PDB file of C-alpha atoms in Angstrom:
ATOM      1  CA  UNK P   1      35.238 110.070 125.369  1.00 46.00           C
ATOM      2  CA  UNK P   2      35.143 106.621 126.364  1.00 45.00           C
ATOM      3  CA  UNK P   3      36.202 105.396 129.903  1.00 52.00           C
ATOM      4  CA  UNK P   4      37.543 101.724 130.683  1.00 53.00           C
ATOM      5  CA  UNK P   5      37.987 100.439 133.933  1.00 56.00           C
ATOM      6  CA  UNK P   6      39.476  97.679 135.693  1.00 56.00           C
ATOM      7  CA  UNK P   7      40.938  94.521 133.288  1.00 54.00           C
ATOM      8  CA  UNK P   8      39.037  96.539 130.260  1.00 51.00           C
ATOM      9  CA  UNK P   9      41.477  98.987 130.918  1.00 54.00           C
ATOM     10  CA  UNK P  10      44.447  96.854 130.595  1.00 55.00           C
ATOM     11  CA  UNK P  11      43.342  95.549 127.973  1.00 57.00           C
ATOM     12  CA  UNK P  12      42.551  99.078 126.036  1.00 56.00           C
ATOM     13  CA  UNK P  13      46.194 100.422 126.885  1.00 59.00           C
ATOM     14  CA  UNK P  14      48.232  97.206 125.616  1.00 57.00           C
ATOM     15  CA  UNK P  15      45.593  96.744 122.726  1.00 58.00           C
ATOM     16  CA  UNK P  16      47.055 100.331 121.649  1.00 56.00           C
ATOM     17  CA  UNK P  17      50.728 100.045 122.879  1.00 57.00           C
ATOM     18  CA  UNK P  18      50.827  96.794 120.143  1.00 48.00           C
ATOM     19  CA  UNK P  19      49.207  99.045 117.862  1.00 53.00           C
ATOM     20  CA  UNK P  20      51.360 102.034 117.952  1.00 54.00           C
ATOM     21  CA  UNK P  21      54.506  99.537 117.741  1.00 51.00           C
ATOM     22  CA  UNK P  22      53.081  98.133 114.550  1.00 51.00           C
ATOM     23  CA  UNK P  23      52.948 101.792 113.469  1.00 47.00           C
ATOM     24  CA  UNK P  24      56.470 102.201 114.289  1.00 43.00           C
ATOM     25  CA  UNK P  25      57.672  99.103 112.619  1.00 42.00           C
ATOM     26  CA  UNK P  26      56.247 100.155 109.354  1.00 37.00           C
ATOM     27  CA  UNK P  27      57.248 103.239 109.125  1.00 36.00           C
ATOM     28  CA  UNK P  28      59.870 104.116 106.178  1.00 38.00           C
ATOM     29  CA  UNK P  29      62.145 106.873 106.396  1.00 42.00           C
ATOM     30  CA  UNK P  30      61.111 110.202 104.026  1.00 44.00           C
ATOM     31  CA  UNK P  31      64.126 111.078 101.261  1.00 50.00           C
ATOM     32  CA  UNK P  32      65.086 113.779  99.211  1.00 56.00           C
ATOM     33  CA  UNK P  33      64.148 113.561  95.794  1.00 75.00           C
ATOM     34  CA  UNK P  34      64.410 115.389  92.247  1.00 91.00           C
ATOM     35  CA  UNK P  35      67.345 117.556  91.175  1.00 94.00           C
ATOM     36  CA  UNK P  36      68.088 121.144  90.911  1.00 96.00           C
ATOM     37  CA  UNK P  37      70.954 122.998  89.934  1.00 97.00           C
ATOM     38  CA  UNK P  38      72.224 126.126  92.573  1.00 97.00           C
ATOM     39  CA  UNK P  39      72.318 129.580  91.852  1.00 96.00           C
ATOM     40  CA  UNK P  40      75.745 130.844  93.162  1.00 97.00           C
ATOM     41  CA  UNK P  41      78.852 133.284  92.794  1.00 97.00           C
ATOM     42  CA  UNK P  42      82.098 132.506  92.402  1.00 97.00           C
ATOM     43  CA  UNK P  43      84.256 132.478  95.528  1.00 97.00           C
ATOM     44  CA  UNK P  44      80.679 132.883  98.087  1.00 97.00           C
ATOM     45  CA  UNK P  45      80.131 131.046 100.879  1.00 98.00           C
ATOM     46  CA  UNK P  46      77.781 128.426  99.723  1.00 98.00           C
ATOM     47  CA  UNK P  47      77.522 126.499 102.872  1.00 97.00           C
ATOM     48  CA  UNK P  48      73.503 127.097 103.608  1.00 97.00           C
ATOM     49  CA  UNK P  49      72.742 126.909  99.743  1.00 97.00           C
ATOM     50  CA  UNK P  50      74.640 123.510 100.123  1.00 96.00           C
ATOM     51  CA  UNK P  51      72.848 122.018 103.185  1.00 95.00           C
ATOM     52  CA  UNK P  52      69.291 123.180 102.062  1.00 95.00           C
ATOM     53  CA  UNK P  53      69.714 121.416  98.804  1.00 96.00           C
ATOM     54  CA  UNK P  54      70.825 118.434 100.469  1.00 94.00           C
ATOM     55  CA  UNK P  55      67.731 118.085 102.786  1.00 92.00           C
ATOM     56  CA  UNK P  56      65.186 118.808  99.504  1.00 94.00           C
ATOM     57  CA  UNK P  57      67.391 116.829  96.394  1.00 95.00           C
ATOM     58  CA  UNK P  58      68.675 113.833  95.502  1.00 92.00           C
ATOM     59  CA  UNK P  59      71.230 115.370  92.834  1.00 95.00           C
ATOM     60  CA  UNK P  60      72.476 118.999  93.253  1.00 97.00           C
ATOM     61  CA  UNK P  61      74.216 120.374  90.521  1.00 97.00           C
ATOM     62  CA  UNK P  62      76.572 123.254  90.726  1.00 98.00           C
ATOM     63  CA  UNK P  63      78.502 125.193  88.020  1.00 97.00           C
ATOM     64  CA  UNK P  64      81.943 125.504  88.067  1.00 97.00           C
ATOM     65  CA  UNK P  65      83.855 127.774  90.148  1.00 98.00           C
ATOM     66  CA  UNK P  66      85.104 127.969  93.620  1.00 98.00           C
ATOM     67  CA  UNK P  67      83.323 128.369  96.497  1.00 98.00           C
ATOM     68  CA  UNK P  68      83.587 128.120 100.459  1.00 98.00           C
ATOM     69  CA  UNK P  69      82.178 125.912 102.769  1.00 97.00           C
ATOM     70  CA  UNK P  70      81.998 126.774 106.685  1.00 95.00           C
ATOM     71  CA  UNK P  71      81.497 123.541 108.487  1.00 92.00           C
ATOM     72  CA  UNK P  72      80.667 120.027 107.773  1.00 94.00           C
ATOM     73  CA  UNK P  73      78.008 119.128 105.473  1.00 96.00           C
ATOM     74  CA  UNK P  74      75.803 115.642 105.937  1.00 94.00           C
ATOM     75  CA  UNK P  75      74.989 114.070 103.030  1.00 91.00           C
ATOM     76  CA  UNK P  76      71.654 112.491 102.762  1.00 81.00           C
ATOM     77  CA  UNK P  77      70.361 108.773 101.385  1.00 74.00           C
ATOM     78  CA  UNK P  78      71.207 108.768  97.670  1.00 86.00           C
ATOM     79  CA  UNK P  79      72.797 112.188  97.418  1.00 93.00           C
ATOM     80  CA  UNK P  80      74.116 112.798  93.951  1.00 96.00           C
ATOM     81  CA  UNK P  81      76.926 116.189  94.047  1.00 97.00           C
ATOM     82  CA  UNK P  82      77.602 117.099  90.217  1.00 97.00           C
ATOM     83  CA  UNK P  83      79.544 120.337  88.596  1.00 97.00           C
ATOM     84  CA  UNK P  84      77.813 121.018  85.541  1.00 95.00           C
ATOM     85  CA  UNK P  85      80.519 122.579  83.840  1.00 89.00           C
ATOM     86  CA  UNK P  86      84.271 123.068  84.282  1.00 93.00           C
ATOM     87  CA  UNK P  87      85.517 121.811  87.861  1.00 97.00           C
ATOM     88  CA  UNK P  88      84.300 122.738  91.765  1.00 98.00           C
ATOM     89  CA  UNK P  89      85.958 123.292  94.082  1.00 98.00           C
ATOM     90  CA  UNK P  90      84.877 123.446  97.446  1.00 98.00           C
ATOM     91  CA  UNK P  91      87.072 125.280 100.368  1.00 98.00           C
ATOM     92  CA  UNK P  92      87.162 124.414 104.051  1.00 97.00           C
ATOM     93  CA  UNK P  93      87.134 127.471 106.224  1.00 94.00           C
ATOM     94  CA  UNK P  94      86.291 125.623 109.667  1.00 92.00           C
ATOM     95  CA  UNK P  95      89.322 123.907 111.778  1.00 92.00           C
ATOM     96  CA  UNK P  96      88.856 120.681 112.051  1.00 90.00           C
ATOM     97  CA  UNK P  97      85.708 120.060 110.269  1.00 92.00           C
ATOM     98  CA  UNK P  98      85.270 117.841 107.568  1.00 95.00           C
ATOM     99  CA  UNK P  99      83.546 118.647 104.005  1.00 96.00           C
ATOM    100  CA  UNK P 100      80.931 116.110 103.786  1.00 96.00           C
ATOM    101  CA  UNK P 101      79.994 113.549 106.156  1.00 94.00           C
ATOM    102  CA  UNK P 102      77.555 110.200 106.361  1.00 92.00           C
ATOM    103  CA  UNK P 103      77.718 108.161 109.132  1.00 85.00           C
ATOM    104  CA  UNK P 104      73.999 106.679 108.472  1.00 78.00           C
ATOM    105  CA  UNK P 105      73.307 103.794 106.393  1.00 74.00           C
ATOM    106  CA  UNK P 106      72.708 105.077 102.785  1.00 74.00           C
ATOM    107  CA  UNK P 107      72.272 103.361  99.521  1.00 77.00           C
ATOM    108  CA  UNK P 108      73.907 105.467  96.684  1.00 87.00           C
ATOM    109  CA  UNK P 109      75.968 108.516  97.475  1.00 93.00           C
ATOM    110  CA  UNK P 110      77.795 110.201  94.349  1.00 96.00           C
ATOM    111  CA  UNK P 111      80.279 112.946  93.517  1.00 97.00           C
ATOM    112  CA  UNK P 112      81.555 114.253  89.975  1.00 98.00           C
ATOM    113  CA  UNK P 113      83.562 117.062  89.055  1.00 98.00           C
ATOM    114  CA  UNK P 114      84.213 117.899  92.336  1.00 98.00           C
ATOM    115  CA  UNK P 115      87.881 119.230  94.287  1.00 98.00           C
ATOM    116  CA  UNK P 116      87.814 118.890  98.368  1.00 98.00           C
ATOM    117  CA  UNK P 117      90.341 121.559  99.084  1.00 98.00           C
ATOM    118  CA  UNK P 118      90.854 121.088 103.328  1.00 97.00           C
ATOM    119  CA  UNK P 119      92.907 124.154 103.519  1.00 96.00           C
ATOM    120  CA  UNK P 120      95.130 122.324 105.889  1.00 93.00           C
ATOM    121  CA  UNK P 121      92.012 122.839 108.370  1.00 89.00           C
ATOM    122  CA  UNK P 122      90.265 120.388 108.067  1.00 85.00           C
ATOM    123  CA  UNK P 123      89.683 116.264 108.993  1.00 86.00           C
ATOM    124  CA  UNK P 124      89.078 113.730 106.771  1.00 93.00           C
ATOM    125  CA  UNK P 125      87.514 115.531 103.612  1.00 97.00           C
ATOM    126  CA  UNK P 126      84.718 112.920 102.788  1.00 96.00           C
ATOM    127  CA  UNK P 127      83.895 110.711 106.224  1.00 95.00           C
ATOM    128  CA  UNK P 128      81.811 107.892 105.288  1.00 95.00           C
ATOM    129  CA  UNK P 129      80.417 104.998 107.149  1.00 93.00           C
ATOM    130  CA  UNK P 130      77.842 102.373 106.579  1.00 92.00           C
ATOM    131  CA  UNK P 131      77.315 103.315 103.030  1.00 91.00           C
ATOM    132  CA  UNK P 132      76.425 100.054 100.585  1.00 90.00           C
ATOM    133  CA  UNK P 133      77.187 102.493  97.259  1.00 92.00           C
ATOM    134  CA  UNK P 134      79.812 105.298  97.013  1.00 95.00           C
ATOM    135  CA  UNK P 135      80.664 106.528  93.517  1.00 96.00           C
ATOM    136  CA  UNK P 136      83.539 109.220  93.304  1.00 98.00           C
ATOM    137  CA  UNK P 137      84.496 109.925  89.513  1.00 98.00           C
ATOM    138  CA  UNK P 138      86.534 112.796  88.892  1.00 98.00           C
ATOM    139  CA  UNK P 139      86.881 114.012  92.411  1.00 98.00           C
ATOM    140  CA  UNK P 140      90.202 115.698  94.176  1.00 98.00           C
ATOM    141  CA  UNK P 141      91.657 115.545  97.728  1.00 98.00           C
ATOM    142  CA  UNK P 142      93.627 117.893  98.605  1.00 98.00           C
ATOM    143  CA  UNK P 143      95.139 119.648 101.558  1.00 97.00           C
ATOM    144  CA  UNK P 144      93.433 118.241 104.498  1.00 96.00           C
ATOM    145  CA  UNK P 145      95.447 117.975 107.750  1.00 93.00           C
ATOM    146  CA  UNK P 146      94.202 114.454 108.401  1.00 94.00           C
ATOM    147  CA  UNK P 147      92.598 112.147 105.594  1.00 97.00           C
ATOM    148  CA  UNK P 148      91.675 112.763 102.415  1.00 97.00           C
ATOM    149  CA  UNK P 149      88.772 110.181 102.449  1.00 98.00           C
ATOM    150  CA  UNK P 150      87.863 107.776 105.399  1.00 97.00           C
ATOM    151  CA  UNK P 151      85.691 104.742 104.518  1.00 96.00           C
ATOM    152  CA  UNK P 152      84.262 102.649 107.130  1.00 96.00           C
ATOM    153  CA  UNK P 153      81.511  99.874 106.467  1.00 95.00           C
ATOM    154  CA  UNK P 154      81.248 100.689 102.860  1.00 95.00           C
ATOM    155  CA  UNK P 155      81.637  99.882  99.927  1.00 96.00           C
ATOM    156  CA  UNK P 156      83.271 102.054  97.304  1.00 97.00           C
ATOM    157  CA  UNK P 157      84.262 102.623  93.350  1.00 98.00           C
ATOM    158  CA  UNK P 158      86.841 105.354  92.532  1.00 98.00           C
ATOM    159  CA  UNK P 159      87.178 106.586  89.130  1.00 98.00           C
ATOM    160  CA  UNK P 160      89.475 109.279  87.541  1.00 98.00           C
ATOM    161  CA  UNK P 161      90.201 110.521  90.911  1.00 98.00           C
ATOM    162  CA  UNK P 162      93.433 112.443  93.122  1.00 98.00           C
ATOM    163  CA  UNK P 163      94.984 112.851  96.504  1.00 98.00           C
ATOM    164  CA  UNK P 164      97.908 115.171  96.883  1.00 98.00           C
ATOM    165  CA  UNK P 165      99.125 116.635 100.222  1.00 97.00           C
ATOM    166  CA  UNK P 166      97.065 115.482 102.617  1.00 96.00           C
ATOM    167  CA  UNK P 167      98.749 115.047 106.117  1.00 95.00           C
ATOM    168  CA  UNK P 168      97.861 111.621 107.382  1.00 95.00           C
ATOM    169  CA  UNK P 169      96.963 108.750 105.110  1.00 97.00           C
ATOM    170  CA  UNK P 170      95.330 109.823 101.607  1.00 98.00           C
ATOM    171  CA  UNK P 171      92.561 106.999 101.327  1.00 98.00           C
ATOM    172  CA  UNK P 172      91.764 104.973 104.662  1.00 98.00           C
ATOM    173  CA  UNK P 173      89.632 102.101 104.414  1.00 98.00           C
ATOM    174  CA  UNK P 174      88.541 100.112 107.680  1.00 96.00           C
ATOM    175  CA  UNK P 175      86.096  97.368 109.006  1.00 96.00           C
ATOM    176  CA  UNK P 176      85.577  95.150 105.639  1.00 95.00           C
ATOM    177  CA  UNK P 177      85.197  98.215 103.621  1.00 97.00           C
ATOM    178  CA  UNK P 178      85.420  97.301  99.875  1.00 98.00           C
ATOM    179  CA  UNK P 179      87.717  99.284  97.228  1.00 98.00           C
ATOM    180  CA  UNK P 180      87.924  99.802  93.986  1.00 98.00           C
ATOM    181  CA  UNK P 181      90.411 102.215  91.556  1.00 98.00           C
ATOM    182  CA  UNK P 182      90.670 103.079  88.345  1.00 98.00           C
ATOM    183  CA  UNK P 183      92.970 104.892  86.773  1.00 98.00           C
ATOM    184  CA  UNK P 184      93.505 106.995  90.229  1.00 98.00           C
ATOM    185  CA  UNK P 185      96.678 108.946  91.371  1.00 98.00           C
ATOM    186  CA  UNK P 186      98.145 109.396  94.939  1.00 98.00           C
ATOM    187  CA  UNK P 187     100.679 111.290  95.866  1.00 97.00           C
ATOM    188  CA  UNK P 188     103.062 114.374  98.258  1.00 95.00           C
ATOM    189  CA  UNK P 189     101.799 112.881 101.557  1.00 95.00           C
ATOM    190  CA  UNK P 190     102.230 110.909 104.380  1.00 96.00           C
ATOM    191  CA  UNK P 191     100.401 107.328 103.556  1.00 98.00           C
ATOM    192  CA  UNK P 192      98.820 106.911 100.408  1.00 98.00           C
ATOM    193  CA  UNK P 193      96.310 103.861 100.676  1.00 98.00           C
ATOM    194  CA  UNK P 194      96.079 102.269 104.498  1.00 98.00           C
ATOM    195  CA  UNK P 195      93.720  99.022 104.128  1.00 98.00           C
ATOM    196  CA  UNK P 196      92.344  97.928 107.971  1.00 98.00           C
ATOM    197  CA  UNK P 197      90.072  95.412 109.613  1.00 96.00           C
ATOM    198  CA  UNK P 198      89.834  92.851 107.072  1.00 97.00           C
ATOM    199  CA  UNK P 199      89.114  95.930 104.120  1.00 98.00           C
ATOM    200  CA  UNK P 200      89.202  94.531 100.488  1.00 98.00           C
ATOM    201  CA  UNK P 201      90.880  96.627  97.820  1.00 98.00           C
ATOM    202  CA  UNK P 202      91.193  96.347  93.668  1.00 98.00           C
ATOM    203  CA  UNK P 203      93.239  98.798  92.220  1.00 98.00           C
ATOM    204  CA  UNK P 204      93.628  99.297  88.455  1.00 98.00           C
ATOM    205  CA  UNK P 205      96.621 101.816  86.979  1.00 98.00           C
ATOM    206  CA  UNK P 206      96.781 103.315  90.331  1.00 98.00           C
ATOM    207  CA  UNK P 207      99.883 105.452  90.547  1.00 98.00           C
ATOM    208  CA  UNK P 208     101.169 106.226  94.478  1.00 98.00           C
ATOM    209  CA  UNK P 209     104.442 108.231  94.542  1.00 98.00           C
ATOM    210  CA  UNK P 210     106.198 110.922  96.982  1.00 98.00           C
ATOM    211  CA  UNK P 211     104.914 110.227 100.019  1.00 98.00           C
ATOM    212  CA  UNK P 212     106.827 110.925 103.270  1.00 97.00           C
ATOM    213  CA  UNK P 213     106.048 106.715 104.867  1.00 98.00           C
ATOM    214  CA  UNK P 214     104.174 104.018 102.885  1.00 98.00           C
ATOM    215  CA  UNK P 215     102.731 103.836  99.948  1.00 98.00           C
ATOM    216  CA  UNK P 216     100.523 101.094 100.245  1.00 98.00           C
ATOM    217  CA  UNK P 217     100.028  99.063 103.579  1.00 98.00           C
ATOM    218  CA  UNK P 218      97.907  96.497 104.946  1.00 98.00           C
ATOM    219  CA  UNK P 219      96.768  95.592 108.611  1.00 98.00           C
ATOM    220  CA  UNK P 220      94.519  93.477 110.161  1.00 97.00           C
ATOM    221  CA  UNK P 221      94.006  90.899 108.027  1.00 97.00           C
ATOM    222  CA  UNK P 222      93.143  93.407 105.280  1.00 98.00           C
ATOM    223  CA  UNK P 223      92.987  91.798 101.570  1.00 98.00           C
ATOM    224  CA  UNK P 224      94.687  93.473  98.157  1.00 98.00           C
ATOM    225  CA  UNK P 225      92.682  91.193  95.980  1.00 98.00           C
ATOM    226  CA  UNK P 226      94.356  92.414  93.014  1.00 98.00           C
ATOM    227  CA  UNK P 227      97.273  95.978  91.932  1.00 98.00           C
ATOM    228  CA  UNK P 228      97.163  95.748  87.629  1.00 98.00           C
ATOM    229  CA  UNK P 229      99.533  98.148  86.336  1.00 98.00           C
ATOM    230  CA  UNK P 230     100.084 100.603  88.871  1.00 98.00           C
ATOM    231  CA  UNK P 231     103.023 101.814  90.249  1.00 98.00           C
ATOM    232  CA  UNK P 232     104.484 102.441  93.730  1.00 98.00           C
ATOM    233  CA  UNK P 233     107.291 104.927  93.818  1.00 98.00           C
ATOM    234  CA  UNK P 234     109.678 107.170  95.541  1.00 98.00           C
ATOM    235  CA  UNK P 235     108.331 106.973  99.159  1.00 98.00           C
ATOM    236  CA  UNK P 236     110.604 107.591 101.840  1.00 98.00           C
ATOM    237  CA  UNK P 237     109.722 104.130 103.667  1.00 97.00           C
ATOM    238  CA  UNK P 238     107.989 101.480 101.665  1.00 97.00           C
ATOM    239  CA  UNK P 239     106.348 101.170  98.494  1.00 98.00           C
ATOM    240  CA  UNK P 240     104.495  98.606  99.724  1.00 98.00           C
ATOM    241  CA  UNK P 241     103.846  97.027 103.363  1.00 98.00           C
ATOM    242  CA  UNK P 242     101.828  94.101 104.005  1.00 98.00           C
ATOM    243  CA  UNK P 243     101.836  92.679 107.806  1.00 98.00           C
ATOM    244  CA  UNK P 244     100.897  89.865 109.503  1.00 96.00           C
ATOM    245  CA  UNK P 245      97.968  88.001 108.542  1.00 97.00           C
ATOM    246  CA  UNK P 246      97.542  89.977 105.374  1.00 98.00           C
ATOM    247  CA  UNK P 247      97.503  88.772 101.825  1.00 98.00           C
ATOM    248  CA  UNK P 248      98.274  90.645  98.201  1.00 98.00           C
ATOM    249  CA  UNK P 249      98.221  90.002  94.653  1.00 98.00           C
ATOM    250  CA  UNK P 250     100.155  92.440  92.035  1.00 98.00           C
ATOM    251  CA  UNK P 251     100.688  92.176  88.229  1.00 98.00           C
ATOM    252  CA  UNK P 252     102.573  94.119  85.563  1.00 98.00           C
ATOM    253  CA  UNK P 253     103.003  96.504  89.072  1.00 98.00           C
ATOM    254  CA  UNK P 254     106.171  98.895  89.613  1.00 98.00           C
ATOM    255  CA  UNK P 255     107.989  99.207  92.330  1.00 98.00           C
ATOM    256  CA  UNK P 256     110.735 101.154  92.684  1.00 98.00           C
ATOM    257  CA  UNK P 257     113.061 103.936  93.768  1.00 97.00           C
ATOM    258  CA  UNK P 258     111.818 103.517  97.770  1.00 98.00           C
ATOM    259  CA  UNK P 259     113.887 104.782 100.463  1.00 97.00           C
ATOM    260  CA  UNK P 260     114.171 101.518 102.839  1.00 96.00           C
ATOM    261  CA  UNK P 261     112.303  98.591 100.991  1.00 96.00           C
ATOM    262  CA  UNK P 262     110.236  98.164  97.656  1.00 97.00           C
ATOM    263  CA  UNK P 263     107.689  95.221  99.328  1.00 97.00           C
ATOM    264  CA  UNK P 264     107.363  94.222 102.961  1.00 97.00           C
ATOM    265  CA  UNK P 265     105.868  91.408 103.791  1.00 97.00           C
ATOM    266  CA  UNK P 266     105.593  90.311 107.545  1.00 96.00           C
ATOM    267  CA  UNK P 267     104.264  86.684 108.528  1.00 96.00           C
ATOM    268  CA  UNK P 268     102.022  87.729 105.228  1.00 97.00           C
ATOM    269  CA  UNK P 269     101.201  86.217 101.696  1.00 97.00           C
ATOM    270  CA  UNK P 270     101.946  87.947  98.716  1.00 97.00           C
ATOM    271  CA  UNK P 271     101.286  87.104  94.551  1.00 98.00           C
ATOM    272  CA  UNK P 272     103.420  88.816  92.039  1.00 97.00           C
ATOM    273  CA  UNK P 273     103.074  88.198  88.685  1.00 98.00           C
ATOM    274  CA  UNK P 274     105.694  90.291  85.975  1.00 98.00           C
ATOM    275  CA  UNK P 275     106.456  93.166  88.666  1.00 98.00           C
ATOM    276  CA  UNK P 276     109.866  95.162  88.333  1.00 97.00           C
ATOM    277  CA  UNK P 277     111.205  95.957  91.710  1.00 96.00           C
ATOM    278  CA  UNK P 278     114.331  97.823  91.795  1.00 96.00           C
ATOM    279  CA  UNK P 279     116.145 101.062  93.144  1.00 96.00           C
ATOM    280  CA  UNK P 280     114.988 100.257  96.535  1.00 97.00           C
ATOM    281  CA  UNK P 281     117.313 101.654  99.643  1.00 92.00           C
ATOM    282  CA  UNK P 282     117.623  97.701 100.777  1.00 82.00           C
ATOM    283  CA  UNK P 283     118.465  95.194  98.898  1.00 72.00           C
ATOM    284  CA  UNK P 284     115.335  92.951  97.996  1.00 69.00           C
ATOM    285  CA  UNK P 285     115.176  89.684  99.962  1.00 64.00           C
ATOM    286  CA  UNK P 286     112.523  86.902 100.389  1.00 52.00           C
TER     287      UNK P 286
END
């Protein structure tokens, strides 16, 4: 064992402080990686399956059936969830506990095939923050006594996708999150899509009826870059709310059959282009 002494000594211990923090610097984080498909019963509990899968892949697929899930589930960097035939559906049994969560900063997360069933127990049903790639195709909110999907930081593409009966506001999108829809449906509760903190959305044949306030509303100088073809009806407040400081752009858009207005729009800027508003409990004014 070698000894230093004195200013050698110094030396010695800062020479391998610099070193280790080199070490640190350089060090990537380990993934997941491969696929595998899990072996499971229809109606188990498939909650330690789930999370052990999670920790070893980077795209689990499950066959279809329905299953239970006891808690909330993290899902890794580039976590791919897939049913491999037929539909899944995955059932909260904890209070309060969301399905899947990622709060850390991943690069790809995808589900397919897959119904988030809260049970009226649980939070949001997919929490996700910080997350640069979020692919949902196929996938199915329902019954959660808060949100059906929470997006915060990220950016996200929705495909083929539904939200029925969730308690608080189906999709919420916050802090310059970035939204896309296709072809999605929304509808039988509360809010349907809630844009915050200067979020970005771009929906495409997105159909929001039934709920029990707004349809679609914007806050905080939150952005509707563009609503083609979709339709925004039968909600006991507004179809659609945009406030202060807000901005949205509609086309070929319905609007109609709202219990107070069709379109709000306070100390906000609006574009519509061939939109049929009508049926609304208040008579439309500009």
């Amino acid at each position: 064992m070698i000894k230093c002494k004195g200013k050698v000594k110094k030396h010695c211990i800062l020479f391998l402080l610099v070193l280790l923090l080199g070490c640190l610097c350089t060090i990537q984080p380990v993934y997941a990686k491969g696929s595998c498909t899990l072996s499971v019963r229809n109606g188990e509990d498939i909650t330690v399956k789930l999370k052990k899968a999670i920790k070893k892949y980077d795209t689990i697929r499950i066959p279809g059936g329905t299953y239970r899930v006891s808690g909330s589930l993290t899902l890794d960097n580039k976590t791919a969830i897939q049913a491999t035939s037929g539909r899944v559906v995955l059932q909260q049994r904890k209070n309060r506990k969301s399905i899947f969560t990622s709060s850390r900063s991943t690069k790809k997360l995808s589900l397919t095939g897959i119904t988030l069933d809260g049970q009226g127990r649980s939070g949001s049903l997919l929490y996700v923050k910080n997350a640069s790639g979020l692919t949902l195709k196929n996938v199915q909110f329902v019954n959660s006594r808060s949100y059906g999907l929470y997006v915060n930081r990220s950016k996200a593409t929705l495909t083929d996708c539904a939200f029925y009966n969730n308690k608080t506001t189906s999709l919420y999108a916050l802090s310059s999150s970035d939204l896309k829809m296709t072809n999605c449906t929304l509808g039988k509760g509360k809010e349907g899509i809630c844009l915050n903190s200067k979020a970005k959305g771009y929906l495409t044949n997105v159909q929001i009826s039934d709920m029990s306030n707004v349809g679609l509303s914007l806050n905080g100088s939150a952005k509707l870059t563009g609503a083609i073809n979709s339709t925004f009806v039968r909600c006991n407040a507004k179809g659609v709310y945009i406030r202060k400081g807000c901005s949205a752009t509609l086309q070929n858009c319905t609007i109609a059959a709202n219990g107070l207005d069709g379109i709000y729009v306070d100390n906000a800027k609006a574009w519509l282009n061939d939109c049929l508003i009508t049926g609304n409990g208040h008579a439309e004014q500009t």
